[in-house]
Amino acid sequence: MPRFRLSVRARQDAWGFAFALPAVILFGVFAVYPILRTFYLSVHRYSLVGTPEFVGLTNFRFILTDAGFAQTLRNTGFYALGTYGPVLVLALVMALALNTGVPFRNAFRVINFIPVVISWAIVAIVWKILFNHQGLINQFLGAFGIDRIPWLQSTTAAPWAVIIPSIWKELGFYTVIFLAGLQTIPRIFYEAARIDGAGRLQAFRFITLPLLRPILFFATIIAVIEGVKVFIPQFVMTGGGPSGATKVIAVSIYETAFAFGRMGRAAAMSVLLFAIVLVLTSMQNLVYGRDRS
Amino acid sequence: MMRPPQPGANPRPPSGFVKRLRRHPLLLFALVLQAALVLLPLVYMLSTSFKLPVEVFEVPMRWIPRELRIENYIEPLQQRPFVRWFVNSTIVAVSVTFLNLVTSVLAGYSFAKFTYPGRNILFGFILATFFIPLEAFIVPLFILVRDLGWLNTYAGLIIPAGGNAFAIFFMRQNLMTMPNDLIEAARIDGASEPRILLSVVLPLMRTAISSIAIFCFMWNWNSFLYPLLVATQDAYRTLPIGLASFESAYSTNYPQLMAVSFLAMLPVLIVFFILQRQFIEAIALQGVKG
């Protein structure tokens, strides 16, 4: 009897493992292997032909002392903060606004979500025209007597010309996530707070924020990753220019690997990107505490 | 939502709707303004798409074009293989979504309901990749796909994207809340494991599957960096990549550029408007479950 049971159990286990197998193979081959391979390549010189040649930490030494790459890191930080700081705050405001009894709120929610479903490539192309020297945005500013801004040609304006469409595109996604979070908070909490004489701000501070914490945590992690890995808006709108003013890590990796053929150096940049994501997400773990799974 | 007042019914106080309208005038105004800002670039796109190139930067901007130049929508389709790119996008996004669903239902079920040794380690590895952006391992991934001879093939566009860490995580979470009794009962009845999955588990996962399907489809339809590298020939480009290449080559003909961009946007927008509830819920669930 016990032996029979064991074999049933073993058969179950085998089926369980078999069910996981397709995913495990795909992830092993197309994620885990290339991730490990990134570390390997980062200490080699390789140009897509021949065999990789071991060069120690040369690639890291190069990128960490290169002024251009330091600029790239600053640009990435600027983009991530400049885009996702406002996005998270505005999304919370939007979610709070849509969580009231305001009329047409479903229509607003749907409209606000439209940019999320549009390809980044299309968004970047449209905004590139809007930011044209003679484009609609400069026309609008002109109406207020502001001189035309060379949005895509100036090193000070170009980073903003990439950030603004990003806020436009990303807002709806985080609004929906926050709104879903707000809707899980039972109304009775607010009623109880009101009876106890708490004002709206107090209710927000002591009910909404703490209960929204897990979702804020999740959203911030996603936002940080999205921010530091950004590629399409810069690639399509500015190509990283003018003079590197909007070059971010992913654009730099792309360029180094596929325009200059320096796979090793691009892999070293990838390792750095990987490290940045790791540090930032674990920092968030500390900030928010690990109060959920 | 709002019921019209019944004729002959008691005279009612202002309906909830009107009351709500009165209670939030400023909020409503702000939301209308925000909605306008969201829609403006899209209206601009549509308006520009019917113009002559010289009319694009006219001051003041003419929102309704002098005449509707439908040619802007036709000429680019004759110059570049937009139809092919559209077909490619459809093939790739549908296949990847299908693969994502199959692998995530299987793996999610395996990780949630089986107790074989090592399952948590396997799940941990897969989940970890969710936090590692593709951009961080795109170079070796490209080399791998090249070495497999999959550059400019559908296999290269589809198979490496077949596993989706978020989908697996989502399916696992979803199944964890499902009671084991049903599965146990089916086992006692002598049903085989695949049969249990197909006839007991799968019917209960309908909502999760449709959420993940929408999510994966949207994600893959808009995917950019990976197809940019894997499909370098026109014949295998997807729509976003084709558009970007059209933009860099024909960037001066803004009306045509806007026309094809609008065309490329339309299918997803239509699907979105039909399934808007599911779309939004799919994203919302992501936050709540995560």
XYZ file of C-alpha atoms in Angstrom:
583
model
C 0.000 0.000 0.000
C 2.599 2.661 0.920
C 4.649 1.782 -2.147
C 1.595 2.139 -4.349
C 0.874 5.562 -2.881
C 4.439 6.640 -3.473
C 4.267 5.719 -7.106
C 1.036 7.663 -7.570
C 2.759 10.603 -5.937
C 5.807 10.183 -8.150
C 3.645 10.086 -11.241
C 1.914 13.267 -10.146
C 5.246 14.946 -9.569
C 6.397 13.910 -12.992
C 3.298 15.415 -14.581
C 3.746 18.598 -12.580
C 7.304 18.907 -13.787
C 6.285 18.132 -17.356
C 3.737 20.963 -17.257
C 6.447 23.416 -16.222
C 8.872 22.131 -18.834
C 7.905 24.256 -21.888
C 8.237 27.469 -19.872
C 11.404 26.278 -18.160
C 13.041 25.440 -21.492
C 12.021 28.723 -23.112
C 13.229 30.744 -20.128
C 16.384 28.722 -19.798
C 17.343 29.167 -23.437
C 16.062 32.668 -24.195
C 16.422 34.435 -20.848
C 18.669 32.734 -18.305
C 21.317 31.711 -20.836
C 21.586 35.168 -22.499
C 21.612 36.838 -19.076
C 24.572 34.709 -17.972
C 26.147 35.176 -21.374
C 25.967 38.955 -20.870
C 28.343 38.627 -17.933
C 30.644 36.409 -19.977
C 30.690 38.779 -22.942
C 31.269 41.794 -20.702
C 34.834 40.626 -20.040
C 35.535 39.789 -23.681
C 36.124 41.589 -26.904
C 33.814 40.360 -29.633
C 32.597 41.861 -32.868
C 30.100 39.237 -34.084
C 32.789 37.464 -36.111
C 35.569 35.226 -34.858
C 35.753 34.109 -31.250
C 35.460 36.317 -28.157
C 38.823 37.351 -26.749
C 39.211 37.675 -22.977
C 40.114 41.223 -21.959
C 39.430 41.261 -18.221
C 37.793 44.397 -16.940
C 38.864 46.583 -19.876
C 35.271 47.109 -21.030
C 34.169 48.225 -17.590
C 37.196 50.450 -17.199
C 36.386 52.044 -20.532
C 32.715 52.752 -19.911
C 33.227 53.915 -16.327
C 35.878 56.461 -17.340
C 34.188 57.533 -20.566
C 32.695 61.023 -20.287
C 30.103 60.147 -22.926
C 28.832 57.207 -20.950
C 28.717 59.232 -17.730
C 26.488 61.633 -19.669
C 24.386 58.675 -20.801
C 23.894 57.575 -17.197
C 22.897 61.101 -16.170
C 20.472 61.312 -19.095
C 18.895 58.023 -18.081
C 18.449 59.189 -14.499
C 17.027 62.491 -15.671
C 14.572 60.762 -17.973
C 13.480 58.201 -15.373
C 12.897 60.823 -12.676
C 11.540 63.473 -15.028
C 9.032 61.057 -16.520
C 7.992 58.692 -13.773
C 8.047 61.161 -10.871
C 5.304 63.250 -12.498
C 3.598 60.138 -13.882
C 3.219 58.508 -10.466
C 2.019 61.717 -8.790
C -0.361 62.664 -11.603
C -1.661 59.107 -11.849
C -2.491 59.121 -8.158
C -4.274 62.457 -8.573
C -6.151 61.145 -11.614
C -7.112 57.964 -9.774
C -8.415 59.970 -6.814
C -10.352 62.226 -9.184
C -11.884 59.261 -10.996
C -12.717 57.522 -7.732
C -15.199 60.276 -6.833
C -18.762 60.524 -8.063
C -17.718 62.781 -10.933
C -19.935 62.257 -13.981
C -18.604 60.543 -17.120
C -15.821 59.007 -15.093
C -15.803 55.831 -17.154
C -15.422 57.875 -20.318
C -12.525 59.772 -18.748
C -10.946 56.528 -17.656
C -11.169 55.118 -21.179
C -9.836 58.277 -22.845
C -7.001 58.473 -20.366
C -6.087 54.904 -21.244
C -5.945 55.360 -25.036
C -2.238 56.323 -25.161
C -1.370 53.113 -23.330
C -2.583 50.928 -26.198
C -0.892 52.921 -28.965
C 2.537 51.742 -30.138
C 5.405 53.764 -28.738
C 6.719 54.059 -32.283
C 3.558 55.890 -33.366
C 3.530 58.105 -30.279
C 7.141 59.098 -30.888
C 6.480 59.894 -34.561
C 3.475 62.129 -33.795
C 5.215 64.022 -31.022
C 8.259 64.504 -33.190
C 6.062 66.486 -35.559
C 4.344 68.316 -32.714
C 7.790 69.375 -31.473
C 8.914 70.475 -34.938
C 10.414 73.951 -34.999
C 7.311 75.207 -36.817
C 5.068 72.672 -35.122
C 1.923 72.986 -33.069
C 3.650 73.300 -29.691
C 5.788 76.238 -30.789
C 2.716 77.801 -32.405
C 0.881 77.468 -29.122
C 3.764 79.004 -27.169
C 3.958 81.740 -29.794
C 0.410 82.735 -28.935
C 1.741 83.644 -25.479
C 4.643 85.588 -26.954
C 7.184 82.850 -26.259
C 9.875 82.476 -28.915
C 10.094 79.246 -30.832
C 12.056 76.597 -28.949
C 14.260 74.258 -31.027
C 12.893 71.298 -29.087
C 14.721 68.532 -30.885
C 17.858 70.485 -31.756
C 18.742 72.038 -28.413
C 20.615 70.043 -25.794
C 18.601 71.655 -22.994
C 15.159 71.265 -24.581
C 15.526 67.809 -26.174
C 15.412 65.851 -22.895
C 12.051 67.522 -22.172
C 10.808 66.845 -25.687
C 11.250 63.154 -24.901
C 9.865 63.334 -21.371
C 6.610 65.119 -22.237
C 5.316 62.452 -24.642
C 6.384 59.802 -22.163
C 4.227 61.334 -19.449
C 1.403 61.554 -21.980
C 1.786 57.887 -22.890
C 2.376 56.347 -19.473
C -0.122 58.205 -17.287
C -3.139 56.022 -18.101
C -1.425 52.791 -17.172
C -0.578 53.898 -13.642
C -3.941 55.640 -13.210
C -5.712 52.354 -13.832
C -3.456 50.502 -11.421
C -3.988 53.103 -8.679
C -7.706 53.277 -9.349
C -7.976 49.508 -8.950
C -6.122 49.876 -5.672
C -8.409 52.646 -4.450
C -11.439 50.561 -5.267
C -10.253 47.776 -2.984
C -10.400 50.141 0.014
C -13.761 49.624 1.731
C -15.933 52.760 1.855
C -16.712 52.041 5.488
C -13.179 53.101 6.487
C -13.821 56.595 5.173
C -17.222 56.764 6.790
C -15.723 55.714 10.111
C -13.007 58.343 9.738
C -15.606 61.002 8.984
C -17.601 60.100 12.034
C -14.405 60.393 14.062
C -14.026 63.902 12.693
C -11.156 63.267 10.289
C -10.862 65.652 7.340
C -10.259 64.622 3.750
C -6.516 65.125 3.964
C -6.314 63.099 7.124
C -8.343 60.339 5.534
C -5.928 60.355 2.597
C -2.905 60.337 4.867
C -4.087 57.677 7.306
C -6.353 55.462 5.219
C -5.636 55.814 1.517
C -1.848 55.964 1.539
C -1.207 53.072 3.947
C -3.725 50.820 2.221
C -2.382 51.747 -1.194
C 1.159 50.987 -0.121
C 1.543 47.589 -1.782
C 0.282 49.033 -5.042
C 2.454 52.122 -4.780
C 5.347 49.773 -4.194
C 4.551 47.645 -7.216
C 3.967 50.685 -9.429
C 7.203 52.355 -8.373
C 9.216 49.225 -9.140
C 7.642 48.903 -12.566
C 8.169 52.617 -13.182
C 11.829 52.487 -12.191
C 12.496 49.560 -14.502
C 10.593 51.215 -17.349
C 12.488 54.434 -16.749
C 16.023 53.081 -16.817
C 15.461 50.678 -19.712
C 13.782 53.263 -21.954
C 14.651 52.993 -25.636
C 11.952 53.811 -28.188
C 11.224 57.543 -27.594
C 14.896 58.456 -27.781
C 15.607 56.058 -30.634
C 12.741 57.359 -32.785
C 12.531 61.033 -31.795
C 16.147 62.113 -31.405
C 18.344 59.090 -32.066
C 20.020 60.008 -28.770
C 20.974 63.451 -29.995
C 21.570 66.348 -30.227
C 25.211 65.667 -29.287
C 24.215 62.864 -26.936
C 21.781 64.976 -24.916
C 19.096 62.280 -24.949
C 21.279 59.213 -25.243
C 20.129 56.713 -22.617
C 21.655 53.375 -21.600
C 19.565 51.222 -23.932
C 20.278 53.481 -26.929
C 23.942 53.333 -26.042
C 23.869 49.534 -25.814
C 22.127 49.342 -29.182
C 24.564 51.732 -30.822
C 27.680 50.176 -29.289
C 26.628 46.661 -30.270
C 24.907 47.104 -33.599
C 26.404 50.246 -35.074
C 29.972 49.938 -33.735
C 30.067 46.134 -33.437
C 31.529 46.180 -29.919
C 29.575 43.373 -28.297
C 31.786 43.150 -25.232
C 31.511 46.823 -24.409
C 27.742 46.741 -24.979
C 27.542 43.712 -22.678
C 29.440 45.630 -19.999
C 26.881 48.428 -20.312
C 24.152 45.790 -20.002
C 25.715 44.479 -16.810
C 25.651 48.016 -15.483
C 22.003 48.436 -16.467
C 21.273 45.147 -14.739
C 23.097 46.353 -11.606
C 21.222 49.659 -11.621
C 17.861 47.918 -11.840
C 18.882 45.565 -9.038
C 20.071 48.359 -6.745
C 17.036 50.559 -7.389
C 14.496 47.788 -6.867
C 16.165 46.620 -3.663
C 16.332 50.223 -2.449
C 12.606 50.359 -2.932
C 12.257 47.193 -0.925
C 13.926 49.051 1.919
C 11.867 52.219 1.521
C 8.517 50.499 1.426
C 9.391 47.632 3.727
C 8.491 44.094 2.842
C 4.942 44.095 4.057
C 3.632 41.912 1.261
C 4.705 38.498 0.093
C -26.837 53.741 -15.938
C -29.177 56.697 -15.728
C -32.847 55.830 -15.966
C -35.060 58.337 -17.779
C -37.819 59.673 -15.548
C -40.968 57.627 -16.011
C -43.881 59.614 -17.378
C -46.575 59.854 -14.762
C -44.221 58.875 -11.977
C -43.893 61.033 -8.909
C -41.984 64.252 -9.592
C -38.472 63.383 -8.530
C -35.717 65.512 -7.067
C -32.825 66.155 -9.487
C -31.418 62.806 -10.530
C -28.155 61.531 -9.069
C -26.467 62.462 -12.275
C -27.376 66.125 -12.130
C -26.499 66.238 -8.466
C -23.103 64.766 -9.225
C -22.636 67.280 -12.008
C -23.315 70.110 -9.579
C -21.165 68.722 -6.848
C -17.966 68.430 -8.915
C -17.841 71.331 -11.363
C -14.120 72.081 -10.958
C -13.108 68.456 -11.045
C -15.190 67.932 -14.148
C -13.561 70.919 -15.807
C -10.075 69.624 -14.965
C -10.905 66.188 -16.298
C -12.288 67.603 -19.531
C -9.075 69.570 -19.959
C -6.989 66.480 -19.297
C -9.029 64.432 -21.765
C -8.517 67.153 -24.362
C -4.753 67.017 -23.823
C -4.834 63.263 -24.287
C -6.882 63.449 -27.470
C -5.159 66.448 -29.031
C -2.178 64.608 -30.570
C -4.540 62.034 -32.036
C -6.808 64.651 -33.563
C -3.712 66.400 -34.870
C -2.634 63.166 -36.475
C -5.970 62.659 -38.189
C -6.166 66.272 -39.324
C -2.610 66.351 -40.681
C -3.066 63.058 -42.471
C -5.431 64.686 -45.001
C -3.294 67.728 -45.802
C -0.725 68.730 -48.381
C 2.845 68.797 -47.041
C 2.895 72.602 -47.368
C -0.234 72.945 -45.256
C 1.173 71.108 -42.245
C 2.832 74.040 -40.499
C 0.371 76.719 -41.550
C -0.203 79.409 -38.910
C -2.741 79.292 -37.450
C -3.199 75.547 -37.507
C -6.183 74.503 -39.598
C -7.853 71.616 -37.759
C -10.216 70.875 -40.602
C -8.170 70.431 -43.779
C -9.126 72.392 -46.901
C -9.709 69.197 -48.777
C -9.427 65.573 -47.756
C -6.447 64.163 -49.568
C -7.230 60.459 -49.398
C -4.126 59.786 -51.554
C -2.026 60.218 -48.422
C -3.463 56.948 -47.229
C -2.936 55.124 -50.504
C 0.432 56.251 -51.835
C 2.545 55.022 -48.871
C 0.923 51.600 -49.158
C 2.158 51.453 -52.733
C 5.662 52.631 -51.866
C 6.345 50.418 -48.885
C 5.041 46.955 -47.818
C 2.769 48.225 -45.064
C 0.246 45.470 -45.708
C 2.931 42.839 -45.295
C 4.105 44.524 -42.078
C 0.564 44.526 -40.796
C 0.210 40.826 -41.600
C 3.561 40.132 -39.912
C 2.510 42.020 -36.794
C -0.707 40.046 -36.684
C 0.998 36.679 -37.195
C 3.665 37.425 -34.613
C 1.416 38.969 -31.970
C -1.221 36.233 -32.275
C 1.332 33.399 -32.196
C 3.278 34.864 -29.304
C 0.086 35.458 -27.352
C -0.975 31.865 -27.985
C 2.430 30.534 -26.881
C 2.384 32.794 -23.827
C -1.016 31.421 -22.856
C -0.045 27.776 -23.313
C 3.231 28.059 -21.423
C 1.795 30.211 -18.648
C -1.284 28.069 -18.011
C 0.870 24.928 -17.910
C 3.619 26.421 -15.767
C 1.246 28.385 -13.535
C -0.720 25.195 -12.869
C 2.470 23.282 -12.226
C 3.853 25.854 -9.777
C 0.543 26.376 -7.969
C -0.796 22.865 -7.596
C 2.096 20.403 -7.638
C 4.624 19.616 -4.962
C 7.599 18.152 -6.828
C 10.986 19.166 -5.468
C 12.622 22.178 -7.113
C 9.399 23.827 -8.291
C 9.988 26.930 -6.174
C 13.508 27.316 -7.513
C 12.243 27.048 -11.090
C 9.505 29.576 -10.393
C 12.009 31.856 -8.676
C 14.262 31.825 -11.734
C 11.384 32.670 -14.041
C 10.060 35.406 -11.760
C 13.533 36.942 -11.457
C 13.648 37.468 -15.216
C 10.525 39.633 -14.882
C 12.679 42.228 -13.160
C 15.516 42.018 -15.663
C 14.764 44.193 -18.673
C 15.263 42.704 -22.122
C 17.588 45.621 -22.860
C 20.061 44.136 -20.366
C 20.529 40.887 -22.296
C 19.590 41.863 -25.818
C 23.161 41.496 -27.149
C 23.650 37.793 -26.319
C 20.021 37.122 -27.208
C 20.632 38.586 -30.658
C 23.795 36.491 -31.047
C 21.893 33.362 -29.994
C 19.070 33.996 -32.447
C 21.609 34.657 -35.185
C 23.493 31.442 -34.375
C 20.221 29.526 -34.560
C 19.809 30.962 -38.063
C 16.594 32.661 -36.995
C 17.281 36.233 -38.093
C 14.544 37.303 -40.482
C 12.318 34.327 -39.761
C 8.975 34.023 -38.026
C 10.516 31.443 -35.688
C 13.007 34.061 -34.569
C 10.289 36.626 -33.978
C 7.953 34.246 -32.163
C 9.690 31.454 -30.241
C 12.105 33.458 -28.061
C 9.136 35.570 -26.900
C 7.080 32.455 -26.090
C 7.567 32.577 -22.332
C 6.187 35.477 -20.359
C 7.228 35.748 -16.711
C 4.361 38.009 -15.758
C 1.811 35.683 -17.354
C 3.210 32.705 -15.442
C 3.189 34.663 -12.197
C -0.361 35.786 -12.854
C -1.645 32.295 -13.673
C 0.055 30.879 -10.598
C -1.500 33.532 -8.343
C -4.855 32.890 -9.929
C -4.663 29.126 -9.411
C -3.429 29.381 -5.832
C -6.849 30.723 -4.865
C -8.577 27.772 -6.536
C -9.532 25.019 -4.054
C -7.696 21.704 -4.400
C -10.868 19.688 -3.788
C -11.923 19.751 -7.415
C -8.566 18.449 -8.582
C -8.461 15.803 -5.840
C -11.983 14.682 -6.657
C -11.085 14.295 -10.328
C -7.973 12.303 -9.367
C -10.045 9.958 -7.223
C -12.342 9.494 -10.201
C -9.288 8.304 -12.061
C -8.896 11.214 -14.467
C -5.433 11.615 -15.955
C -3.454 14.774 -15.120
C -3.790 16.317 -18.609
C -7.513 15.588 -18.541
C -7.852 17.289 -15.147
C -6.077 20.331 -16.512
C -8.248 20.463 -19.619
C -11.667 19.695 -18.137
C -11.437 20.848 -14.520
C -8.858 23.612 -14.260
C -9.018 25.319 -17.625
C -12.753 26.188 -17.545
C -12.191 27.972 -14.230
C -9.404 30.099 -15.690
C -11.422 31.802 -18.383
C -11.138 35.300 -16.924
C -7.446 34.972 -16.187
C -6.807 33.682 -19.698
C -8.666 36.516 -21.387
C -6.865 39.107 -19.237
C -3.477 37.668 -20.056
C -4.389 37.290 -23.723
C -5.235 40.978 -24.003
C -2.173 41.981 -22.065
C 0.224 39.814 -24.103
C -1.329 40.798 -27.406
C -1.001 44.510 -26.670
C 2.518 44.038 -25.425
C 3.648 42.054 -28.439
C 1.825 44.140 -31.004
C 3.792 47.142 -29.767
C 7.071 45.307 -29.201
C 9.976 47.244 -30.706
C 13.597 46.580 -29.752
C 13.539 42.827 -30.287
C 11.890 42.799 -33.741
C 14.069 45.766 -34.699
C 17.115 43.523 -34.331
C 15.707 40.212 -35.506
C 13.838 41.497 -38.577
C 16.191 43.554 -40.672
C 14.589 42.704 -43.995
C 11.397 44.362 -45.116
C 9.679 41.016 -45.527
C 9.867 40.221 -41.804
C 9.418 43.638 -40.275
C 6.511 44.251 -37.966
C 4.371 47.364 -38.153
C 6.136 49.516 -35.512
C 9.531 48.749 -37.060
C 8.260 49.367 -40.574
C 6.751 52.669 -39.479
C 9.964 53.789 -37.831
C 11.913 52.917 -40.975
C 9.361 54.777 -43.085
C 9.682 57.741 -40.744
C 13.450 57.937 -41.094
C 13.324 57.549 -44.882
C 10.277 59.679 -45.774
C 10.238 61.970 -42.791
C 9.513 65.086 -44.807
C 6.124 63.962 -46.040
C 4.342 64.506 -42.768
C 0.788 64.006 -44.037
C 1.655 60.569 -45.427
C 3.533 59.730 -42.260
C 0.504 60.686 -40.184
C -1.804 58.748 -42.480
C 0.089 55.473 -42.148
C 0.570 56.033 -38.431
C -3.150 56.539 -38.081
C -3.843 53.387 -40.094
C -1.386 51.435 -37.960
C -3.045 52.683 -34.800
C -6.582 51.969 -35.911
C -6.813 48.161 -35.431
C -5.572 48.288 -31.846
C -7.835 51.250 -31.097
C -10.850 49.425 -32.480
C -10.043 46.299 -30.486
C -9.526 48.513 -27.460
C -12.886 50.211 -27.808
C -14.657 46.887 -28.209
C -12.873 45.288 -25.267
C -12.141 48.405 -23.214
C -13.449 46.956 -19.968
C -11.344 43.833 -20.299
C -8.296 45.873 -21.323
C -8.517 48.118 -18.315
C -9.317 45.271 -15.964
C -6.372 43.284 -17.274
C -4.047 46.138 -16.355
C -5.813 46.810 -13.070
C -5.486 43.165 -12.048
C -1.792 43.402 -12.694
C -1.453 45.950 -9.927
C -3.783 44.295 -7.475
C -2.329 40.830 -7.971
C 1.230 42.051 -8.024
